[in-house]
PDB file of C-alpha atoms in Angstrom:
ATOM      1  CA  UNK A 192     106.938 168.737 277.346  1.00 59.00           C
ATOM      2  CA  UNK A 193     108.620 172.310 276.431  1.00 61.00           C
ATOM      3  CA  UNK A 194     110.504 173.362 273.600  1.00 58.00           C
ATOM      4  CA  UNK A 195     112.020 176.667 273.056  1.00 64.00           C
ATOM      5  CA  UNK A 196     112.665 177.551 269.170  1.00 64.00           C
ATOM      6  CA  UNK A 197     115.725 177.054 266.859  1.00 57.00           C
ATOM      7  CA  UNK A 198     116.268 179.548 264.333  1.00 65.00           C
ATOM      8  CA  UNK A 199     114.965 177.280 261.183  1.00 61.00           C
ATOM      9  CA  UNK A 200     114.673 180.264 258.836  1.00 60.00           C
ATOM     10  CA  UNK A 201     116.102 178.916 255.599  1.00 63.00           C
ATOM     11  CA  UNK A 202     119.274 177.591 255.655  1.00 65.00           C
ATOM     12  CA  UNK A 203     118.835 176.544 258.801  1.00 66.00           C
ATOM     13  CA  UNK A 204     115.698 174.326 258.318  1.00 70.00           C
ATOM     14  CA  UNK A 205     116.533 171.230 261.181  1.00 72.00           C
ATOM     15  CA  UNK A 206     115.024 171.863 264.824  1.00 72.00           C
ATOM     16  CA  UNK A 207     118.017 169.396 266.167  1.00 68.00           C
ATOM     17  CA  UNK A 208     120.673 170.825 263.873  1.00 77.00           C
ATOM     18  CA  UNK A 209     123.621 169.173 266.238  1.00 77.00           C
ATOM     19  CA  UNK A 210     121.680 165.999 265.483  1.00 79.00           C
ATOM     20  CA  UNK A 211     121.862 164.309 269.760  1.00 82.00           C
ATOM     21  CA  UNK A 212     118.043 163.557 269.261  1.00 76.00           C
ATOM     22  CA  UNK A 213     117.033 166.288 272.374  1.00 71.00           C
ATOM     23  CA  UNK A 214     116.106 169.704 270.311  1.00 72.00           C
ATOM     24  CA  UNK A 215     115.508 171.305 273.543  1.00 75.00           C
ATOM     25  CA  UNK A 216     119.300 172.292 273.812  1.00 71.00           C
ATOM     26  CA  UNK A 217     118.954 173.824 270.513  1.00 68.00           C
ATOM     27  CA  UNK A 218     117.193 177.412 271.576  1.00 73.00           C
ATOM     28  CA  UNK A 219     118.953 179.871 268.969  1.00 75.00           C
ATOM     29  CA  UNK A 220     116.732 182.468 268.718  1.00 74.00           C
ATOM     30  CA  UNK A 221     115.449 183.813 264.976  1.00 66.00           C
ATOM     31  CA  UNK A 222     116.802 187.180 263.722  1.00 60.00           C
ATOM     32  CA  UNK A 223     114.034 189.270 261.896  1.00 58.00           C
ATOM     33  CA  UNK A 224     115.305 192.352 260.002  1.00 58.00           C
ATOM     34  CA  UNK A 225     112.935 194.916 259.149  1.00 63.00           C
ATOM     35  CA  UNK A 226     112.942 196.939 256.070  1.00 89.00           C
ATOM     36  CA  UNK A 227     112.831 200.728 256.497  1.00 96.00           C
ATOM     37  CA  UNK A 228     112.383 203.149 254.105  1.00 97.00           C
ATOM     38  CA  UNK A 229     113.467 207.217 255.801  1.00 98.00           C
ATOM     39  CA  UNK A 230     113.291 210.198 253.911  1.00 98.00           C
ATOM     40  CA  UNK A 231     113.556 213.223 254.681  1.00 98.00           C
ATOM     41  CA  UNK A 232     112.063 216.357 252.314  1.00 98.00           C
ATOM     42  CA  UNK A 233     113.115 220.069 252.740  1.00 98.00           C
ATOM     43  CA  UNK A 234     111.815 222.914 250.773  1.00 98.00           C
ATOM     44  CA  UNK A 235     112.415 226.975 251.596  1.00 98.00           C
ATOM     45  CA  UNK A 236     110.603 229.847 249.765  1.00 98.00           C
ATOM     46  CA  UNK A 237     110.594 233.735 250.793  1.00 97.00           C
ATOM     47  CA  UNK A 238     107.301 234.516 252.326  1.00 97.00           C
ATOM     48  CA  UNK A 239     107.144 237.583 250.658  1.00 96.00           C
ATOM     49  CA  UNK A 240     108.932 240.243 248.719  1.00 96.00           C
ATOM     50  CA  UNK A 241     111.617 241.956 250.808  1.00 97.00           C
ATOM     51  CA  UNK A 242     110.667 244.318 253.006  1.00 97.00           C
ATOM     52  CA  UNK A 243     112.301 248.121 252.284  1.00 97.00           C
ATOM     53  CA  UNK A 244     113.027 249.702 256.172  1.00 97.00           C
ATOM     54  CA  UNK A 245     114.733 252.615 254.006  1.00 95.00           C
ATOM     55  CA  UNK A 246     118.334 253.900 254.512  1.00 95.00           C
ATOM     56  CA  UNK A 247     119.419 250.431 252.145  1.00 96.00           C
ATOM     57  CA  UNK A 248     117.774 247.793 255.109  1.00 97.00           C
ATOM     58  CA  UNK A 249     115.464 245.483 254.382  1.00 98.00           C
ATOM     59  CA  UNK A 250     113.383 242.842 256.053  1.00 98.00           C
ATOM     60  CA  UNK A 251     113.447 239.418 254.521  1.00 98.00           C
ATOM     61  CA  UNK A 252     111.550 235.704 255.890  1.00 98.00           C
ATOM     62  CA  UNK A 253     111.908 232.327 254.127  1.00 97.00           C
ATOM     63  CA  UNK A 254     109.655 229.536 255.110  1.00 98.00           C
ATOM     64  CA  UNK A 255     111.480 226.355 255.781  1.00 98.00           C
ATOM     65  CA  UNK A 256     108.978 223.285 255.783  1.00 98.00           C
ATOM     66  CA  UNK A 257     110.933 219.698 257.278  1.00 98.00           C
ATOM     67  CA  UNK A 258     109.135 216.732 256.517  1.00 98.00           C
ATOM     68  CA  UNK A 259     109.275 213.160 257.398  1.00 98.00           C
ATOM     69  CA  UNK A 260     108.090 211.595 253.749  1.00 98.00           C
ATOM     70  CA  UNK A 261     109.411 207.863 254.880  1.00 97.00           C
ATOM     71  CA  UNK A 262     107.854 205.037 256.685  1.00 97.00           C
ATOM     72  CA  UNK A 263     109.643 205.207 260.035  1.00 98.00           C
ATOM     73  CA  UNK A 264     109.848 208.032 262.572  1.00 98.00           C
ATOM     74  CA  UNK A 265     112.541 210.300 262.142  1.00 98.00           C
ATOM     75  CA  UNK A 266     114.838 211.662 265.041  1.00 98.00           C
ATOM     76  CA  UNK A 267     117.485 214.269 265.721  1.00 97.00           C
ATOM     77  CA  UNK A 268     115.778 216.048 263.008  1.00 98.00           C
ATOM     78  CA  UNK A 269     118.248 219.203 261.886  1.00 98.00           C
ATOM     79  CA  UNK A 270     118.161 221.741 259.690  1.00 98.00           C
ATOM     80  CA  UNK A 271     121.070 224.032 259.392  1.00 98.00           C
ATOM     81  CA  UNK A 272     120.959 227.317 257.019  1.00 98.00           C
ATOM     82  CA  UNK A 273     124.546 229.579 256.414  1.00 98.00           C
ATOM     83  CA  UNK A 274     123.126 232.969 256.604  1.00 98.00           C
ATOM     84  CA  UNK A 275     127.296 234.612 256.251  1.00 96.00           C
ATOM     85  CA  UNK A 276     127.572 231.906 253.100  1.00 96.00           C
ATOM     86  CA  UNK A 277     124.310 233.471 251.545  1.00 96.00           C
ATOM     87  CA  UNK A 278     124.725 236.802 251.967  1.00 96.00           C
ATOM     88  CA  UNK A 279     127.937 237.999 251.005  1.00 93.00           C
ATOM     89  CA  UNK A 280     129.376 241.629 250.740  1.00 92.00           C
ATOM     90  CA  UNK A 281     126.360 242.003 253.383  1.00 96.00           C
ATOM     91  CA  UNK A 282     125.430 242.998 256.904  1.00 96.00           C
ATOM     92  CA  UNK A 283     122.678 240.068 257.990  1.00 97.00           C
ATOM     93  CA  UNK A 284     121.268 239.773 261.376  1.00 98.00           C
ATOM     94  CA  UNK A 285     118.130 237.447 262.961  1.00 98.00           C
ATOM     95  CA  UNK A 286     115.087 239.131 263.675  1.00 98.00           C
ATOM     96  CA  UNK A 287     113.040 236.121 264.709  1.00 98.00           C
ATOM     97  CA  UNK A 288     113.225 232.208 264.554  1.00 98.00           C
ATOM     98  CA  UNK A 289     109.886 230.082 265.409  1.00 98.00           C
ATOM     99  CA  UNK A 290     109.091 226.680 264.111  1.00 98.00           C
ATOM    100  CA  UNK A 291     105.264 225.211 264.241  1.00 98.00           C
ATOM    101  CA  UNK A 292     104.558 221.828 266.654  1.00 97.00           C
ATOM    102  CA  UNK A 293     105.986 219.506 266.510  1.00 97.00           C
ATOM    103  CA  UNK A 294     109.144 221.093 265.882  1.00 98.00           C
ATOM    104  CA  UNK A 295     111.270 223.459 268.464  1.00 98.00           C
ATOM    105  CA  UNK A 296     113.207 226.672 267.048  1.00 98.00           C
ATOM    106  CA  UNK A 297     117.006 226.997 268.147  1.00 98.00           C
ATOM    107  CA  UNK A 298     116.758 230.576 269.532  1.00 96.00           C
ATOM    108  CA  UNK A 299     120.088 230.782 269.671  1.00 98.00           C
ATOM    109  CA  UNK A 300     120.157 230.333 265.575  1.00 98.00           C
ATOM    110  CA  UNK A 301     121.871 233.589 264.425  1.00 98.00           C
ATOM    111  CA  UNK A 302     122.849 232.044 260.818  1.00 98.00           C
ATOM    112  CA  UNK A 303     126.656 232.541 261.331  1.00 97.00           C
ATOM    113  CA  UNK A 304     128.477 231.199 264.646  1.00 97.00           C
ATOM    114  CA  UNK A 305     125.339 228.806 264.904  1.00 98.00           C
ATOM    115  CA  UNK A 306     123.773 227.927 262.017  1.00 98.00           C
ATOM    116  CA  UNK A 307     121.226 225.232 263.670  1.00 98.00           C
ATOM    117  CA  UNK A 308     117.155 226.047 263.133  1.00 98.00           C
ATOM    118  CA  UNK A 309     116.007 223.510 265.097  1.00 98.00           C
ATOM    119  CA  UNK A 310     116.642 222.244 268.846  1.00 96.00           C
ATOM    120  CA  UNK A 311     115.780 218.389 269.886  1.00 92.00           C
ATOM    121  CA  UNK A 312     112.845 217.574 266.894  1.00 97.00           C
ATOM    122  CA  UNK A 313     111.523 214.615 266.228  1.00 98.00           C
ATOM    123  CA  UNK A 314     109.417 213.815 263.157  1.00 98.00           C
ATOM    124  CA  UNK A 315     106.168 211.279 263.264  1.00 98.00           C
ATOM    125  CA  UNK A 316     105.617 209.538 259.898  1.00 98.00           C
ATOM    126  CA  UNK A 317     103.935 212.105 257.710  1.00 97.00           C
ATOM    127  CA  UNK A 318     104.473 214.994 260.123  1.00 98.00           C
ATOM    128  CA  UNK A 319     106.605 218.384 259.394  1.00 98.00           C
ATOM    129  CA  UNK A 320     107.575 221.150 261.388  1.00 98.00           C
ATOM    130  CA  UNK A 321     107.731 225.022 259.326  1.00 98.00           C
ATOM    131  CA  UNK A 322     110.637 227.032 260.645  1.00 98.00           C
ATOM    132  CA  UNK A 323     110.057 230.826 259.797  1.00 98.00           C
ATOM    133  CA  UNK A 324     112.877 233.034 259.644  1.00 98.00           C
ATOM    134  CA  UNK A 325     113.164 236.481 259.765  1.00 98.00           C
ATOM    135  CA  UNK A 326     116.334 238.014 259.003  1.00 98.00           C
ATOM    136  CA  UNK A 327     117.499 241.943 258.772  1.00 98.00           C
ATOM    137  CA  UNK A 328     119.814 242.350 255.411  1.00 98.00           C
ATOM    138  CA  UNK A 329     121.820 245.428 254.777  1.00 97.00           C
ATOM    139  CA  UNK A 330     123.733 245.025 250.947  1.00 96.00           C
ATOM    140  CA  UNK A 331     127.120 246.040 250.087  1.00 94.00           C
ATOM    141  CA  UNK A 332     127.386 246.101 246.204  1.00 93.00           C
ATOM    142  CA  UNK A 333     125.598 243.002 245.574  1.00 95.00           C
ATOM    143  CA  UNK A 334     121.816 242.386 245.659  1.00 96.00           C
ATOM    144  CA  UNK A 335     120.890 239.442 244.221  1.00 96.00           C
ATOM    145  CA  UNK A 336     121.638 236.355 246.636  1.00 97.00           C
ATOM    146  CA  UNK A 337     120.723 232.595 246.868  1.00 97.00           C
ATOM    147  CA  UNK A 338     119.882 230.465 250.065  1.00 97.00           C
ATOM    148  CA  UNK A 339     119.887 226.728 250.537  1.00 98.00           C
ATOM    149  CA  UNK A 340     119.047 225.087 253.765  1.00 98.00           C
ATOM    150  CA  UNK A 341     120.079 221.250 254.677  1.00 98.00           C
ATOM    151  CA  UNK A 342     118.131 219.052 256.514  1.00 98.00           C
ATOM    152  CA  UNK A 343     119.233 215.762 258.011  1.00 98.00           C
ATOM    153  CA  UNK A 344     117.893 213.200 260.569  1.00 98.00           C
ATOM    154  CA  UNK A 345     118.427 209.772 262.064  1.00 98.00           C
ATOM    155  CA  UNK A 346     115.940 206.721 261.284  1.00 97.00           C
ATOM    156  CA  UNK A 347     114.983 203.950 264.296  1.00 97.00           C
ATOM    157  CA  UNK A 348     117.934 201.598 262.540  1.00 96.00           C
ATOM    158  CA  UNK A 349     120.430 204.134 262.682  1.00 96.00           C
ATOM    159  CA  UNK A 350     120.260 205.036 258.943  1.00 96.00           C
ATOM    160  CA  UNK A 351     120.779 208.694 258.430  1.00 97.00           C
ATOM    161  CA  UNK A 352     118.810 210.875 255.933  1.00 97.00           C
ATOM    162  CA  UNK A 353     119.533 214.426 254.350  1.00 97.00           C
ATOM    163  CA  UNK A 354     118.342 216.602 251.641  1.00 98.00           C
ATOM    164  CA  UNK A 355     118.861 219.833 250.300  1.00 98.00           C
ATOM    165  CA  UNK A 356     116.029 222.548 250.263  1.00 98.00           C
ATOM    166  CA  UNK A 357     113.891 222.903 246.808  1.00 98.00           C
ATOM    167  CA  UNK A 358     112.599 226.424 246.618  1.00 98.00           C
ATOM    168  CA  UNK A 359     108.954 226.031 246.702  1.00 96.00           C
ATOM    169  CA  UNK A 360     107.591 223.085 247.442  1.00 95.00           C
ATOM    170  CA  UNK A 361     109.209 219.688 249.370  1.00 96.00           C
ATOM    171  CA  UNK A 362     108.760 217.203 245.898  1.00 95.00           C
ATOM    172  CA  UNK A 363     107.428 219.182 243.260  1.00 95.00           C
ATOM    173  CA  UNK A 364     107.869 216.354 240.673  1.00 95.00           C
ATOM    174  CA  UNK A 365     105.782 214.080 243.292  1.00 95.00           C
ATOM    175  CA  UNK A 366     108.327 211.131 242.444  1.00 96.00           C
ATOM    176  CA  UNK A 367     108.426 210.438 246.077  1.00 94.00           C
ATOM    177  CA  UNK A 368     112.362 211.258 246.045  1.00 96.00           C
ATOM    178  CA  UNK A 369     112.525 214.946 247.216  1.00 97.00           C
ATOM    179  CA  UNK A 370     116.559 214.438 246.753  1.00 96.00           C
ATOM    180  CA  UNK A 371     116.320 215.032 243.365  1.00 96.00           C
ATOM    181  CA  UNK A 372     114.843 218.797 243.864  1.00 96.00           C
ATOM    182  CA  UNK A 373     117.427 221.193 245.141  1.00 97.00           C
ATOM    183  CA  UNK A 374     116.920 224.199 243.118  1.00 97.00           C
ATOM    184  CA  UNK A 375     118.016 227.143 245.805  1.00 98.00           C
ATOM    185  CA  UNK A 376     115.882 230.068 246.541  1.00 98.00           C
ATOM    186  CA  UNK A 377     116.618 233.350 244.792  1.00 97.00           C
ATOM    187  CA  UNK A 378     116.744 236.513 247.077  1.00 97.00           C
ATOM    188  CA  UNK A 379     116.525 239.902 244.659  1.00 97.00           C
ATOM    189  CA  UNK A 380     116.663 242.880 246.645  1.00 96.00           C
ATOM    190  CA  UNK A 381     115.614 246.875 244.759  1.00 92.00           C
ATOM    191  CA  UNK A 382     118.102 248.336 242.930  1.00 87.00           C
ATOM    192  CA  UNK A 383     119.003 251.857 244.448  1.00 78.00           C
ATOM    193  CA  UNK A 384     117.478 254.976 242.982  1.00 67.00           C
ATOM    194  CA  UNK A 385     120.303 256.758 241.163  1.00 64.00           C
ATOM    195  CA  UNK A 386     120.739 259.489 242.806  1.00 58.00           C
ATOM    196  CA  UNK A 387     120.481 262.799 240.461  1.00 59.00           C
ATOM    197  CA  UNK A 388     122.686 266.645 241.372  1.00 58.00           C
ATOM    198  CA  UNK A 389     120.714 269.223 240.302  1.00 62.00           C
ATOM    199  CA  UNK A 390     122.793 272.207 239.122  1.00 60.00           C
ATOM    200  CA  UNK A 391     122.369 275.306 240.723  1.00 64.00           C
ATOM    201  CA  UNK A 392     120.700 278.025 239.476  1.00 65.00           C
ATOM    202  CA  UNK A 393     121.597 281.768 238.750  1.00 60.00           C
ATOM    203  CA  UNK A 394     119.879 284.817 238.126  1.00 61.00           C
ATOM    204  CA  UNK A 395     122.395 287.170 236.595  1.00 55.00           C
ATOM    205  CA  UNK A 396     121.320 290.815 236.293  1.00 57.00           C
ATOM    206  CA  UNK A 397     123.609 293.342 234.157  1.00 53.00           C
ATOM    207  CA  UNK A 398     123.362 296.837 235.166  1.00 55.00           C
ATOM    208  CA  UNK A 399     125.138 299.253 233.075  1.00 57.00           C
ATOM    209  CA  UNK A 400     125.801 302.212 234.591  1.00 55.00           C
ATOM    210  CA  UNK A 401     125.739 305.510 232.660  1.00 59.00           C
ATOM    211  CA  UNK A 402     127.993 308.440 233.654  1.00 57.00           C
ATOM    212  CA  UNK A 403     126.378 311.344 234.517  1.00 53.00           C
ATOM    213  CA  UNK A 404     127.650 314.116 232.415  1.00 50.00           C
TER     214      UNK A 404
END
């Protein structure tokens, strides 16, 4: 004698709920929902202080660490950053794009007509990817600037997850919520050198001239 199961998860508790005495034509199957928990942490910080090329260009990278913090795998991972919203009254172009295993850099990323980092990413539970970007900055009259990047992926039950970049580190209150850090990262570039006219100078000789007699 077979049986297949009826859902009896509370309130349906009778294998024969129509009651006709056979409970094999009673097969509805049990529905088991899953909790998931997806979060996804972004953080950006300058690598290092910008670069001066001379003639008012300099060379600036940020560090932008995506990181899968939840307890389900993360997919579709993006993370888009507005280089022509950042740096305005400036000239800004890509140098370089790269992003460490298991993520894959957008090469086609030039931070103003595409403004995507990363290209088809998926994030393992615990795992992050560091994108590095390297970007060429020519300033009109401002010089002070600051940069967030936003992150946002796709969970196995079709939840969807963002967050906004904390400069430094992904959760630096280690609450577990890295949604509630989203301090942007400050960009200072040098001042000029005033630039300083030095007068010319003049040697003036009198020469009187006597008459001759």
């Amino acid at each position: 004698v077979t049986d297949r199961s009826q859902n009896t998860a509370p309130p349906n508790t009778d294998p024969d709920p129509d009651g006709n005495g056979d409970p094999t034509d009673n097969n509805e199957p049990t529905v088991v929902q899953l909790a998931e928990n997806p979060i996804l942490g972004v953080s950006k910080q300058l690598v290092a202080a910008p670069e001066d090329l001379g003639n008012d260009r300099y060379r600036v990278a940020f560090d932008i660490v995506a990181r899968n913090m939840g307890d389900v795998p993360l997919d579709q991972v993006s993370v888009v950053d507005d280089l022509a919203a950042t740096f305005v009254d400036a000239s800004v172009t890509v140098e370089s794009v790269t992003a460490t295993a298991p993520g894959q850099a957008n090469n086609a990323y030039d931070g103003i007509t595409d403004t995507e980092l990363l290209s088809a990413t998926n994030l393992d539970v615990g795992e992050e990817t560091t994108i590095r970007v390297t970007v060429i900055v020519t300033p009109g009259q401002t010089r002070s600037f600051v940069n967030t990047a936003v992150g946002a992926a796709s969970s196995p039950g079709g939840r969807h997850v963002g967050d906004q970049s904390q400069d430094g580190g992904v959760d630096p209150d280690g609450n577990g919520n890295p949604a509630d850090n989203t301090d942007p990262t400050p960009i200072e570039l040098p001042a000029l050198a005033p630039t300083t006219t030095i007068a010319p100078q003049y040697d003036l000789a009198l020469i009187k001239l006597e008459e001759s007699s």
